[in-house]
mmCIF file of N, CA and C in Angstrom:
data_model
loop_
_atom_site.group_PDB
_atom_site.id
_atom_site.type_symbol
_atom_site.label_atom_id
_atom_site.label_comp_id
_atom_site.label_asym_id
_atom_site.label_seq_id
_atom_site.Cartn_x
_atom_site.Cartn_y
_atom_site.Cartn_z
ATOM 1 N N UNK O 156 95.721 99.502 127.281
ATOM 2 C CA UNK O 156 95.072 99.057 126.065
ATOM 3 C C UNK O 156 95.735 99.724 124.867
ATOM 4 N N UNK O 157 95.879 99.305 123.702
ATOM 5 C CA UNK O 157 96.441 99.723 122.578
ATOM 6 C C UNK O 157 95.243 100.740 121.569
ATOM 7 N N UNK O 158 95.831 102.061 121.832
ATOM 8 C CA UNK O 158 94.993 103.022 121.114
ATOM 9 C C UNK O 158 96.207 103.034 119.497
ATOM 10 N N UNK O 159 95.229 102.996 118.299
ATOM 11 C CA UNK O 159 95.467 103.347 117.319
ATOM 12 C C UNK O 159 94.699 104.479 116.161
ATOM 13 N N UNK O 160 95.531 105.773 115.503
ATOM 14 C CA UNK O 160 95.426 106.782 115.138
ATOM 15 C C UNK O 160 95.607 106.571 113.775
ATOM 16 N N UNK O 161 94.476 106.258 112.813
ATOM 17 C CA UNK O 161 95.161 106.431 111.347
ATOM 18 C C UNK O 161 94.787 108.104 110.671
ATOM 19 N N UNK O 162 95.719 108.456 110.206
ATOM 20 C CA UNK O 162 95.245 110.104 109.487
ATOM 21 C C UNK O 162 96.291 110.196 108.157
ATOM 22 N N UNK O 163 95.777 110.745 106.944
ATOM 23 C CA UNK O 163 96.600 111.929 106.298
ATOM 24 C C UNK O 163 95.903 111.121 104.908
ATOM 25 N N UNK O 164 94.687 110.554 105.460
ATOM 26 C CA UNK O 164 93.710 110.157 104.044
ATOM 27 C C UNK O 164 93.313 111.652 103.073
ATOM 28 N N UNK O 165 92.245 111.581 101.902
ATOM 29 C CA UNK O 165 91.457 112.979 101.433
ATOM 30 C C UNK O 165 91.381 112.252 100.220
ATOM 31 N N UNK O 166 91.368 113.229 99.417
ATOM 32 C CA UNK O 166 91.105 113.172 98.113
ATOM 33 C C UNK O 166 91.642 113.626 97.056
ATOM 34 N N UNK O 167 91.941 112.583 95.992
ATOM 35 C CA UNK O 167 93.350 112.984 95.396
ATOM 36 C C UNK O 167 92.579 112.433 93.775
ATOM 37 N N UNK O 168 93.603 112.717 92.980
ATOM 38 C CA UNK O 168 93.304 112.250 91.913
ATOM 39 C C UNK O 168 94.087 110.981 91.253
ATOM 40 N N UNK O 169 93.274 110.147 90.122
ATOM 41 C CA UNK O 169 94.520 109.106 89.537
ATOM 42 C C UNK O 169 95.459 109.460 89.292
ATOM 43 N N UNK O 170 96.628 108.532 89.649
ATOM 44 C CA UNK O 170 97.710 108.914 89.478
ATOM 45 C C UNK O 170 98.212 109.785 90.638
ATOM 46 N N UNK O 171 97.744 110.416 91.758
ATOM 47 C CA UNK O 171 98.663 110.798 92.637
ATOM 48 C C UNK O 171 99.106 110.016 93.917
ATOM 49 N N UNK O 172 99.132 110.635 94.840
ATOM 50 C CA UNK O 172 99.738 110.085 95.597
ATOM 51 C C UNK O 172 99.615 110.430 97.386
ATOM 52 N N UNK O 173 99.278 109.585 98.181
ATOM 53 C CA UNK O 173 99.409 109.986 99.797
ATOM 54 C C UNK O 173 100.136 109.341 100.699
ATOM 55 N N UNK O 174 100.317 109.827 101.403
ATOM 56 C CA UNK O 174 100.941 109.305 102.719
ATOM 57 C C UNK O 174 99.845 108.878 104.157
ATOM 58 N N UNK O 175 99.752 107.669 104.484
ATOM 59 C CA UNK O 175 98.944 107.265 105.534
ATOM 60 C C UNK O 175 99.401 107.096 107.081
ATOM 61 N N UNK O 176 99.175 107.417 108.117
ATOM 62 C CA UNK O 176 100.487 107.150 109.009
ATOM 63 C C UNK O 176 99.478 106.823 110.065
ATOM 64 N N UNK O 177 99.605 105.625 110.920
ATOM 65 C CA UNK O 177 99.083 104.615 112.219
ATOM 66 C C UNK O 177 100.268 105.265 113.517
ATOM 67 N N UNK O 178 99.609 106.293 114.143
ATOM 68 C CA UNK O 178 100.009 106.211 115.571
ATOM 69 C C UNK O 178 99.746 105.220 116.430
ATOM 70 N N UNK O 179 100.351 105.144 117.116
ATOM 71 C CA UNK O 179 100.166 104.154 118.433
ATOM 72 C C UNK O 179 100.554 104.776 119.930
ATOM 73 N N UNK O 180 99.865 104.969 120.681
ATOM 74 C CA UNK O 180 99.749 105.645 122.242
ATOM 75 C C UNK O 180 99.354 104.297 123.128
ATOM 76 N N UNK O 181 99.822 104.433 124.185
ATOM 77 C CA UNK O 181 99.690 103.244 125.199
ATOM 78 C C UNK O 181 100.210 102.135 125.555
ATOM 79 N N UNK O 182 101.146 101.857 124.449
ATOM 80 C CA UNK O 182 102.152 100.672 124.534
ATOM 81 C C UNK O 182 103.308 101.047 123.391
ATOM 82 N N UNK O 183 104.284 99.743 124.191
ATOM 83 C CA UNK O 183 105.397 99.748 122.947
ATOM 84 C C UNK O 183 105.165 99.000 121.734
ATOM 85 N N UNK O 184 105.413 99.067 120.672
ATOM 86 C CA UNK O 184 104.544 98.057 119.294
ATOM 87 C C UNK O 184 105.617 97.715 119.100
ATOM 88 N N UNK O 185 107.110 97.410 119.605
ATOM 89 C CA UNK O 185 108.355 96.646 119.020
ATOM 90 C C UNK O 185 107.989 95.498 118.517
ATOM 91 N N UNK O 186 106.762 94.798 119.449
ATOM 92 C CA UNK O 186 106.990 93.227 119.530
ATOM 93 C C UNK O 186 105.318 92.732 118.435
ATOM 94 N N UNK O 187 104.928 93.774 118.124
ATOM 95 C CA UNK O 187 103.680 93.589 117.235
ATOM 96 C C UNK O 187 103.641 94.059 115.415
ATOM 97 N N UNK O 188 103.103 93.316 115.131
ATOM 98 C CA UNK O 188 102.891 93.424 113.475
ATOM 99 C C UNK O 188 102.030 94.323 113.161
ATOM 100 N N UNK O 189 101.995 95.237 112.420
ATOM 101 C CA UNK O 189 101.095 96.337 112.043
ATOM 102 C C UNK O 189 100.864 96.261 110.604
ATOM 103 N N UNK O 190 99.580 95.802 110.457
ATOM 104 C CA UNK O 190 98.882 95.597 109.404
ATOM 105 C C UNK O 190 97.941 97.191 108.351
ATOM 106 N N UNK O 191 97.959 97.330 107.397
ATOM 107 C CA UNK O 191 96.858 98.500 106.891
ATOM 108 C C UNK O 191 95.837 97.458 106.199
ATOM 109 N N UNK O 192 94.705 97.653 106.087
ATOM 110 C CA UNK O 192 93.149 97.367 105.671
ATOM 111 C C UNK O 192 92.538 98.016 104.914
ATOM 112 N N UNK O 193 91.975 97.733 104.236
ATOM 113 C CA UNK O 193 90.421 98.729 103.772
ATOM 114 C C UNK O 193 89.444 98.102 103.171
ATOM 115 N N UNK O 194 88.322 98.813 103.259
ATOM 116 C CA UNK O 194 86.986 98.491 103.184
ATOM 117 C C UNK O 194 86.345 99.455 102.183
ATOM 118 N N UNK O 195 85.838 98.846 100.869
ATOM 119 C CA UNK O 195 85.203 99.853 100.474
ATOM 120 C C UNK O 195 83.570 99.590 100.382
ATOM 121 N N UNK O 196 82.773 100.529 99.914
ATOM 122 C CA UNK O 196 81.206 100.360 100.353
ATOM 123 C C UNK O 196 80.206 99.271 99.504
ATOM 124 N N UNK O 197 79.931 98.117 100.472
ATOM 125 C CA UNK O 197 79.624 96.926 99.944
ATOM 126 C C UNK O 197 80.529 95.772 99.833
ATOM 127 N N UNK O 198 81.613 95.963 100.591
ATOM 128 C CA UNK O 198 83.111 94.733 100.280
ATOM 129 C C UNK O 198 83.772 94.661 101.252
ATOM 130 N N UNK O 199 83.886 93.526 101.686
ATOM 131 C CA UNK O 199 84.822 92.919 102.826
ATOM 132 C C UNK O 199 85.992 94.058 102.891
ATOM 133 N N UNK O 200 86.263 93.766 103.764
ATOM 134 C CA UNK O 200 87.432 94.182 104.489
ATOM 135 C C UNK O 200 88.535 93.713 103.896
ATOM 136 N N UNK O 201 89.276 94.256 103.332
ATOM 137 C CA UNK O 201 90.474 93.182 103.175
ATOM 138 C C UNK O 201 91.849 93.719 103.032
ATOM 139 N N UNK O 202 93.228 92.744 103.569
ATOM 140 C CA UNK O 202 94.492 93.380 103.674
ATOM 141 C C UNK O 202 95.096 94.459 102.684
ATOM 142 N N UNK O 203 95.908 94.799 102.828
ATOM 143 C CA UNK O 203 96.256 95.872 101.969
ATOM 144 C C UNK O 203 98.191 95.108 102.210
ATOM 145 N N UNK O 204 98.562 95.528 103.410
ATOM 146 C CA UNK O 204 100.021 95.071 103.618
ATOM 147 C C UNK O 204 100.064 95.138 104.568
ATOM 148 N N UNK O 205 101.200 95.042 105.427
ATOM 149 C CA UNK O 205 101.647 94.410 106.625
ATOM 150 C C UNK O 205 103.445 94.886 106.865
ATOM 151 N N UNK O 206 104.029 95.219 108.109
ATOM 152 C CA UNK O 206 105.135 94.861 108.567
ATOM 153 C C UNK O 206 105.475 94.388 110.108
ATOM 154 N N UNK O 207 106.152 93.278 109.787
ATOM 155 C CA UNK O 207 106.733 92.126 110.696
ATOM 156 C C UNK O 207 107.206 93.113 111.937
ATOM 157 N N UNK O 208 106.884 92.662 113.657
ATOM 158 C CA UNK O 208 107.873 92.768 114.331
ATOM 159 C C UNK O 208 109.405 92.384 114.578
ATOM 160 N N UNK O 209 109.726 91.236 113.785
ATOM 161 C CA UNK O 209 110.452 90.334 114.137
ATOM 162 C C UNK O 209 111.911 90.971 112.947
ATOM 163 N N UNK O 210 111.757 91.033 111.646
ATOM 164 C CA UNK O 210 112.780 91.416 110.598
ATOM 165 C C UNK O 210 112.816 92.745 109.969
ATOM 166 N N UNK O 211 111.121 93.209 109.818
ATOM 167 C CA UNK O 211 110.448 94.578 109.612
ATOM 168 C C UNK O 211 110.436 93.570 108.010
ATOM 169 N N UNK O 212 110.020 92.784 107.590
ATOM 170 C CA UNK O 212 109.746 91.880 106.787
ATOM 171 C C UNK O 212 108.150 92.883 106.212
ATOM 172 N N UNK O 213 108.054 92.720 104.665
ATOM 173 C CA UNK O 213 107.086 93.381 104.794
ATOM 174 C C UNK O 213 106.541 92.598 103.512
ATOM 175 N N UNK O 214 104.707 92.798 103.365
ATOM 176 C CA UNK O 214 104.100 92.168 102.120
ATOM 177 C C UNK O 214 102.866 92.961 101.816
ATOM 178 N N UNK O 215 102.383 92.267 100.362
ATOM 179 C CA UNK O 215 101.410 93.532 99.778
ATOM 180 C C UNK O 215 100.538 93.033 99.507
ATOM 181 N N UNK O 216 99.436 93.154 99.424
ATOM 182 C CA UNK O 216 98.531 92.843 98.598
ATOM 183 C C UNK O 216 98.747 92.653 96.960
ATOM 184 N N UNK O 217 98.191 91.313 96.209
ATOM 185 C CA UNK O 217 98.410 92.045 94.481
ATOM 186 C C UNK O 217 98.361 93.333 93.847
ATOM 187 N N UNK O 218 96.978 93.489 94.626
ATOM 188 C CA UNK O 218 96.333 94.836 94.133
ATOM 189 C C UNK O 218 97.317 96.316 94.152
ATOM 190 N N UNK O 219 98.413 96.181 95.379
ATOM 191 C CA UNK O 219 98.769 97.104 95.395
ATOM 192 C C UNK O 219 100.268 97.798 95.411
ATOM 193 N N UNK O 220 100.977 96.189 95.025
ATOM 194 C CA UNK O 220 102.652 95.672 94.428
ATOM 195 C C UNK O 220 103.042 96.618 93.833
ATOM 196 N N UNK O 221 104.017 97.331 94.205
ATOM 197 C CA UNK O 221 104.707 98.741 93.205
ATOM 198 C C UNK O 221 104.362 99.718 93.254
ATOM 199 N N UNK O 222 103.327 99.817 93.967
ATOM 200 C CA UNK O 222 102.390 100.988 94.263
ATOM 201 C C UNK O 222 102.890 101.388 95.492
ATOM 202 N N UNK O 223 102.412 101.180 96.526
ATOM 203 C CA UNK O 223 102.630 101.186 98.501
ATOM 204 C C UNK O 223 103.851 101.018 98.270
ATOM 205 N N UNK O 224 103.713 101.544 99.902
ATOM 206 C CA UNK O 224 105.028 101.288 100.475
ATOM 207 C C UNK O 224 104.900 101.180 102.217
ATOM 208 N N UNK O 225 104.813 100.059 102.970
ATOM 209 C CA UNK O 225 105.066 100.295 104.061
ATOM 210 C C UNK O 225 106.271 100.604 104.951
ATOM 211 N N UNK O 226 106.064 101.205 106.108
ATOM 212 C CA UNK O 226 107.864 101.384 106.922
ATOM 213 C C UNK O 226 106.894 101.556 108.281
ATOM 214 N N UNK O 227 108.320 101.218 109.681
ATOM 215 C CA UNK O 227 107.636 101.763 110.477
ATOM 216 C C UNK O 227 108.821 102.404 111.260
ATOM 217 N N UNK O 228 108.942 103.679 112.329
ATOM 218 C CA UNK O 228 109.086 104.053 113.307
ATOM 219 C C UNK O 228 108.941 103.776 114.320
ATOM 220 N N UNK O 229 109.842 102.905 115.291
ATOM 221 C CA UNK O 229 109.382 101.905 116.426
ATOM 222 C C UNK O 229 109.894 103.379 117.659
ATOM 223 N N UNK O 230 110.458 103.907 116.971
ATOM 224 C CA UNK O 230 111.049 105.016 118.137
ATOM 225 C C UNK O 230 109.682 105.954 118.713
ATOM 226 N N UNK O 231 109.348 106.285 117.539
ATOM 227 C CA UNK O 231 108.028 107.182 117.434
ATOM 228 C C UNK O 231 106.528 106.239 117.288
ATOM 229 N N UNK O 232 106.526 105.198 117.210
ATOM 230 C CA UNK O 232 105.221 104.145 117.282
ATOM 231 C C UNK O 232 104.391 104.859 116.038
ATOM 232 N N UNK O 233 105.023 104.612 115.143
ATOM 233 C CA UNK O 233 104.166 105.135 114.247
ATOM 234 C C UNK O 233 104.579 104.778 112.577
ATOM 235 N N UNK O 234 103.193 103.712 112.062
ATOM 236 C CA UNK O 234 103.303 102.862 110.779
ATOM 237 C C UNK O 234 102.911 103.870 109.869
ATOM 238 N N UNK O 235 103.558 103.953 108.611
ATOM 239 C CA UNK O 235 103.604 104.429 107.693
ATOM 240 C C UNK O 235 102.940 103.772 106.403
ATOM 241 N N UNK O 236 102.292 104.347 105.363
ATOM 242 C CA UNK O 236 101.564 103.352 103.969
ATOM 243 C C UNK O 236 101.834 104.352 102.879
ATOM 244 N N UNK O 237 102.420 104.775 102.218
ATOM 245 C CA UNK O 237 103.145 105.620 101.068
ATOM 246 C C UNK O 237 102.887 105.017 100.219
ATOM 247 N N UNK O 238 101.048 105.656 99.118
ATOM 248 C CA UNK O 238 100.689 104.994 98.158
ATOM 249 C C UNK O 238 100.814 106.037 97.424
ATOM 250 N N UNK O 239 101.350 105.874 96.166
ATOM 251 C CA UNK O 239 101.432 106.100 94.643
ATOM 252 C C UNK O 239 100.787 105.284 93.637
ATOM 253 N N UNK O 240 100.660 106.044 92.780
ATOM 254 C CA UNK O 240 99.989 105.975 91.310
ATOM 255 C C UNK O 240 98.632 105.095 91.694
ATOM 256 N N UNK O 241 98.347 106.008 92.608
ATOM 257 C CA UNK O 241 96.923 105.164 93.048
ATOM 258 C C UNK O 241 95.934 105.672 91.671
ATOM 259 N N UNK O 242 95.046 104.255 92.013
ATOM 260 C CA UNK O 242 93.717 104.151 91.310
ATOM 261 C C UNK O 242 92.284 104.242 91.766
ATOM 262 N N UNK O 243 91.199 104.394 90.950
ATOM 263 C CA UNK O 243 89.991 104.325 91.468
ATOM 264 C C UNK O 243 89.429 103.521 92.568
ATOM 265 N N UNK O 244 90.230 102.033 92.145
ATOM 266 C CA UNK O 244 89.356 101.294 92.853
ATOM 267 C C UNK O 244 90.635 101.235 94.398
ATOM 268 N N UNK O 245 91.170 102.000 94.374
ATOM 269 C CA UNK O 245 91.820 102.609 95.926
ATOM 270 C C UNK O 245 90.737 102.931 96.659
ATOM 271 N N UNK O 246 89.826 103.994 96.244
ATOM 272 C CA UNK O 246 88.849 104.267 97.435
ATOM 273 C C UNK O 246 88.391 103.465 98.305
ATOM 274 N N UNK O 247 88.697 103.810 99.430
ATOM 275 C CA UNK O 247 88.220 102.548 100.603
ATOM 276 C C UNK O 247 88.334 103.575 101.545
ATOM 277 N N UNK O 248 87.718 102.892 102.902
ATOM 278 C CA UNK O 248 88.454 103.471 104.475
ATOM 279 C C UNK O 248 89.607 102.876 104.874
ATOM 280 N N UNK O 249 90.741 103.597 105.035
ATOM 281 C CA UNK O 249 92.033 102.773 104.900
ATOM 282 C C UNK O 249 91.894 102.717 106.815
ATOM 283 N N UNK O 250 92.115 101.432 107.247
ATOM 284 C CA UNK O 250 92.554 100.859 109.110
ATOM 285 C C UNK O 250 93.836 100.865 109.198
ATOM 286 N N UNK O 251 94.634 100.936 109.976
ATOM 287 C CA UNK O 251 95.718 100.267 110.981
ATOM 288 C C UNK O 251 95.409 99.329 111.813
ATOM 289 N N UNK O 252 95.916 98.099 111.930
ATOM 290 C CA UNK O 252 95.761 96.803 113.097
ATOM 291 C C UNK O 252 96.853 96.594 113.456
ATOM 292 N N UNK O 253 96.731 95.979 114.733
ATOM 293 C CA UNK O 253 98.211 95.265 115.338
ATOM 294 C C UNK O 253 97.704 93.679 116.214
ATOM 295 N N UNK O 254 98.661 92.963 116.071
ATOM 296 C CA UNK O 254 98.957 91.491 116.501
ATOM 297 C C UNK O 254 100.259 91.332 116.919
ATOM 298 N N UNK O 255 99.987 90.091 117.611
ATOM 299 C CA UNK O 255 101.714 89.527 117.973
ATOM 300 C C UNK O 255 102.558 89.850 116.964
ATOM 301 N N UNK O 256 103.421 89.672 116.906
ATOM 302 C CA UNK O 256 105.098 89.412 116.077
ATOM 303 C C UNK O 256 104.519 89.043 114.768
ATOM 304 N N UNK O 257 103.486 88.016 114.276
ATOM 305 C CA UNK O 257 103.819 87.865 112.555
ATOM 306 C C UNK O 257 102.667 88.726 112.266
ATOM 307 N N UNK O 258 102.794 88.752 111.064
ATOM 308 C CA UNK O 258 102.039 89.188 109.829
ATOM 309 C C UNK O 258 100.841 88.032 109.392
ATOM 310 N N UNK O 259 99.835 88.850 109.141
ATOM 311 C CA UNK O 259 98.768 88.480 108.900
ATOM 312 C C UNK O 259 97.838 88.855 107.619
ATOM 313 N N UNK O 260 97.144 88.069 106.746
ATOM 314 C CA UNK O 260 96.329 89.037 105.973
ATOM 315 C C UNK O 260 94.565 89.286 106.089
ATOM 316 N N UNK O 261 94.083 88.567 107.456
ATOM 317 C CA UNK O 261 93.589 88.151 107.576
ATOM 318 C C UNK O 261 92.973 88.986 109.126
ATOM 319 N N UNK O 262 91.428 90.119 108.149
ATOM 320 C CA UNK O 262 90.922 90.878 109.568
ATOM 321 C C UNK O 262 91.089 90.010 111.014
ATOM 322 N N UNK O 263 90.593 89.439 111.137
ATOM 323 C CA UNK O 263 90.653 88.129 111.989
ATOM 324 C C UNK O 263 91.346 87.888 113.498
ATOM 325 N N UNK O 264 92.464 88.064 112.294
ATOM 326 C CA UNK O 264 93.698 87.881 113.228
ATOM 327 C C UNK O 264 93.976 88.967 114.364
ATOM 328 N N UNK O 265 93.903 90.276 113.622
ATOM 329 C CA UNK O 265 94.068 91.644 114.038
ATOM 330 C C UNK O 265 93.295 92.114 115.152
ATOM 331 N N UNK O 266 93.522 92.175 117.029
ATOM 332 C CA UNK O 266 92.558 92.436 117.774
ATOM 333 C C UNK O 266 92.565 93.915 118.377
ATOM 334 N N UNK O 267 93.734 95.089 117.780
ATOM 335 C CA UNK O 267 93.812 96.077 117.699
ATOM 336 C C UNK O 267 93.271 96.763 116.237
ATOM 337 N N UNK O 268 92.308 97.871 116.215
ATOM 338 C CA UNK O 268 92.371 98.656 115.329
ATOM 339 C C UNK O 268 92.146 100.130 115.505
ATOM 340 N N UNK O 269 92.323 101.295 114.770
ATOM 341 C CA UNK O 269 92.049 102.175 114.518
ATOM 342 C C UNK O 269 90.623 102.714 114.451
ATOM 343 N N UNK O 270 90.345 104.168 114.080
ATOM 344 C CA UNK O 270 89.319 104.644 113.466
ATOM 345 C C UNK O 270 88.914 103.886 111.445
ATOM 346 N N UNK O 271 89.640 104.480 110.974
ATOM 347 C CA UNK O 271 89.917 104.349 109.793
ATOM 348 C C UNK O 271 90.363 106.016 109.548
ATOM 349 N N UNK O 272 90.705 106.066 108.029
ATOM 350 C CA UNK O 272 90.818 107.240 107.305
ATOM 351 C C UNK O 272 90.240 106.794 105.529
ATOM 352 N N UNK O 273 89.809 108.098 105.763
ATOM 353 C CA UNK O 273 88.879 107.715 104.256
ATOM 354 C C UNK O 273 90.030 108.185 102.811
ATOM 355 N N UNK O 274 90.003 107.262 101.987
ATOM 356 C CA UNK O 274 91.016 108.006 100.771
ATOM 357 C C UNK O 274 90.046 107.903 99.986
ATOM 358 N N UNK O 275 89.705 108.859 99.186
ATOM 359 C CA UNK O 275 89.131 108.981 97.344
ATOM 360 C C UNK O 275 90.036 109.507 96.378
ATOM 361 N N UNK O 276 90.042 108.079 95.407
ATOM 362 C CA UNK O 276 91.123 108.581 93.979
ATOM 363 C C UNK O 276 89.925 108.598 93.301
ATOM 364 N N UNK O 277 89.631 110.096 92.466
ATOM 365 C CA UNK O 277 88.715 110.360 91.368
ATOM 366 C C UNK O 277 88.868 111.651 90.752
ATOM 367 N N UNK O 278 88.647 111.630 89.540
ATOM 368 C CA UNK O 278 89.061 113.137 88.889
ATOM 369 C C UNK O 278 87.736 113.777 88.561
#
């Protein structure tokens, strides 16, 4: 079964910056898309970004264009989310998901997930 590990959330202020990172134990994720999520309190779930098994093809949410950054480590099974000049309305529980080969923005799709990790941008 596909175990997923998201960590290196906390609490930061506007304008800084974290690093999010999705382990994966139990399988190889070459051939799966690894999606990040979040949820904040009272609001759907919704994508954040995504990278492709297939090109390492990657996409963002509006919300968060220029900001993020996804990558992944197929050696080490482990997705990366490198957000800067984050904002307030960042606070969410940030997920890791995985699916076949494409990209998705859409909880739905995603039948692997994580715990979550909690981020707060507030000064």
């Amino acid at each position: 079964q596909f175990r997923l590990v998201e960590s290196g959330g906390g609490l930061v202020q506007p304008g800084g910056s974290l690093r999010l990172s999705c382990a994966a134990s139990g399988f190889t994720w070459d051939n799966y898309a690894i999606g990040w999520f979040r949820q904040a309190p009272g609001k759907e779930r919704e994508g954040v970004s995504c990278i492709s098994s297939t090109d390492g093809s990657t996409y963002y949410a509006n919300s968060v264009k220029g900001r993020f950054t996804i990558s992944r480590d197929n050696a080490k099974n482990t997705v990366y989310l490198q957000m800067n000049s984050l904002k307030r309305e960042d606070t969410a529980v940030y997920y890791c998901a995985a699916r076949f080969s494409f990209c998705s923005s859409y909880p739905t799709d995603f039948g692997s997930w994580g715990q979550g990790t909690q981020v707060t941008v507030s000064s």
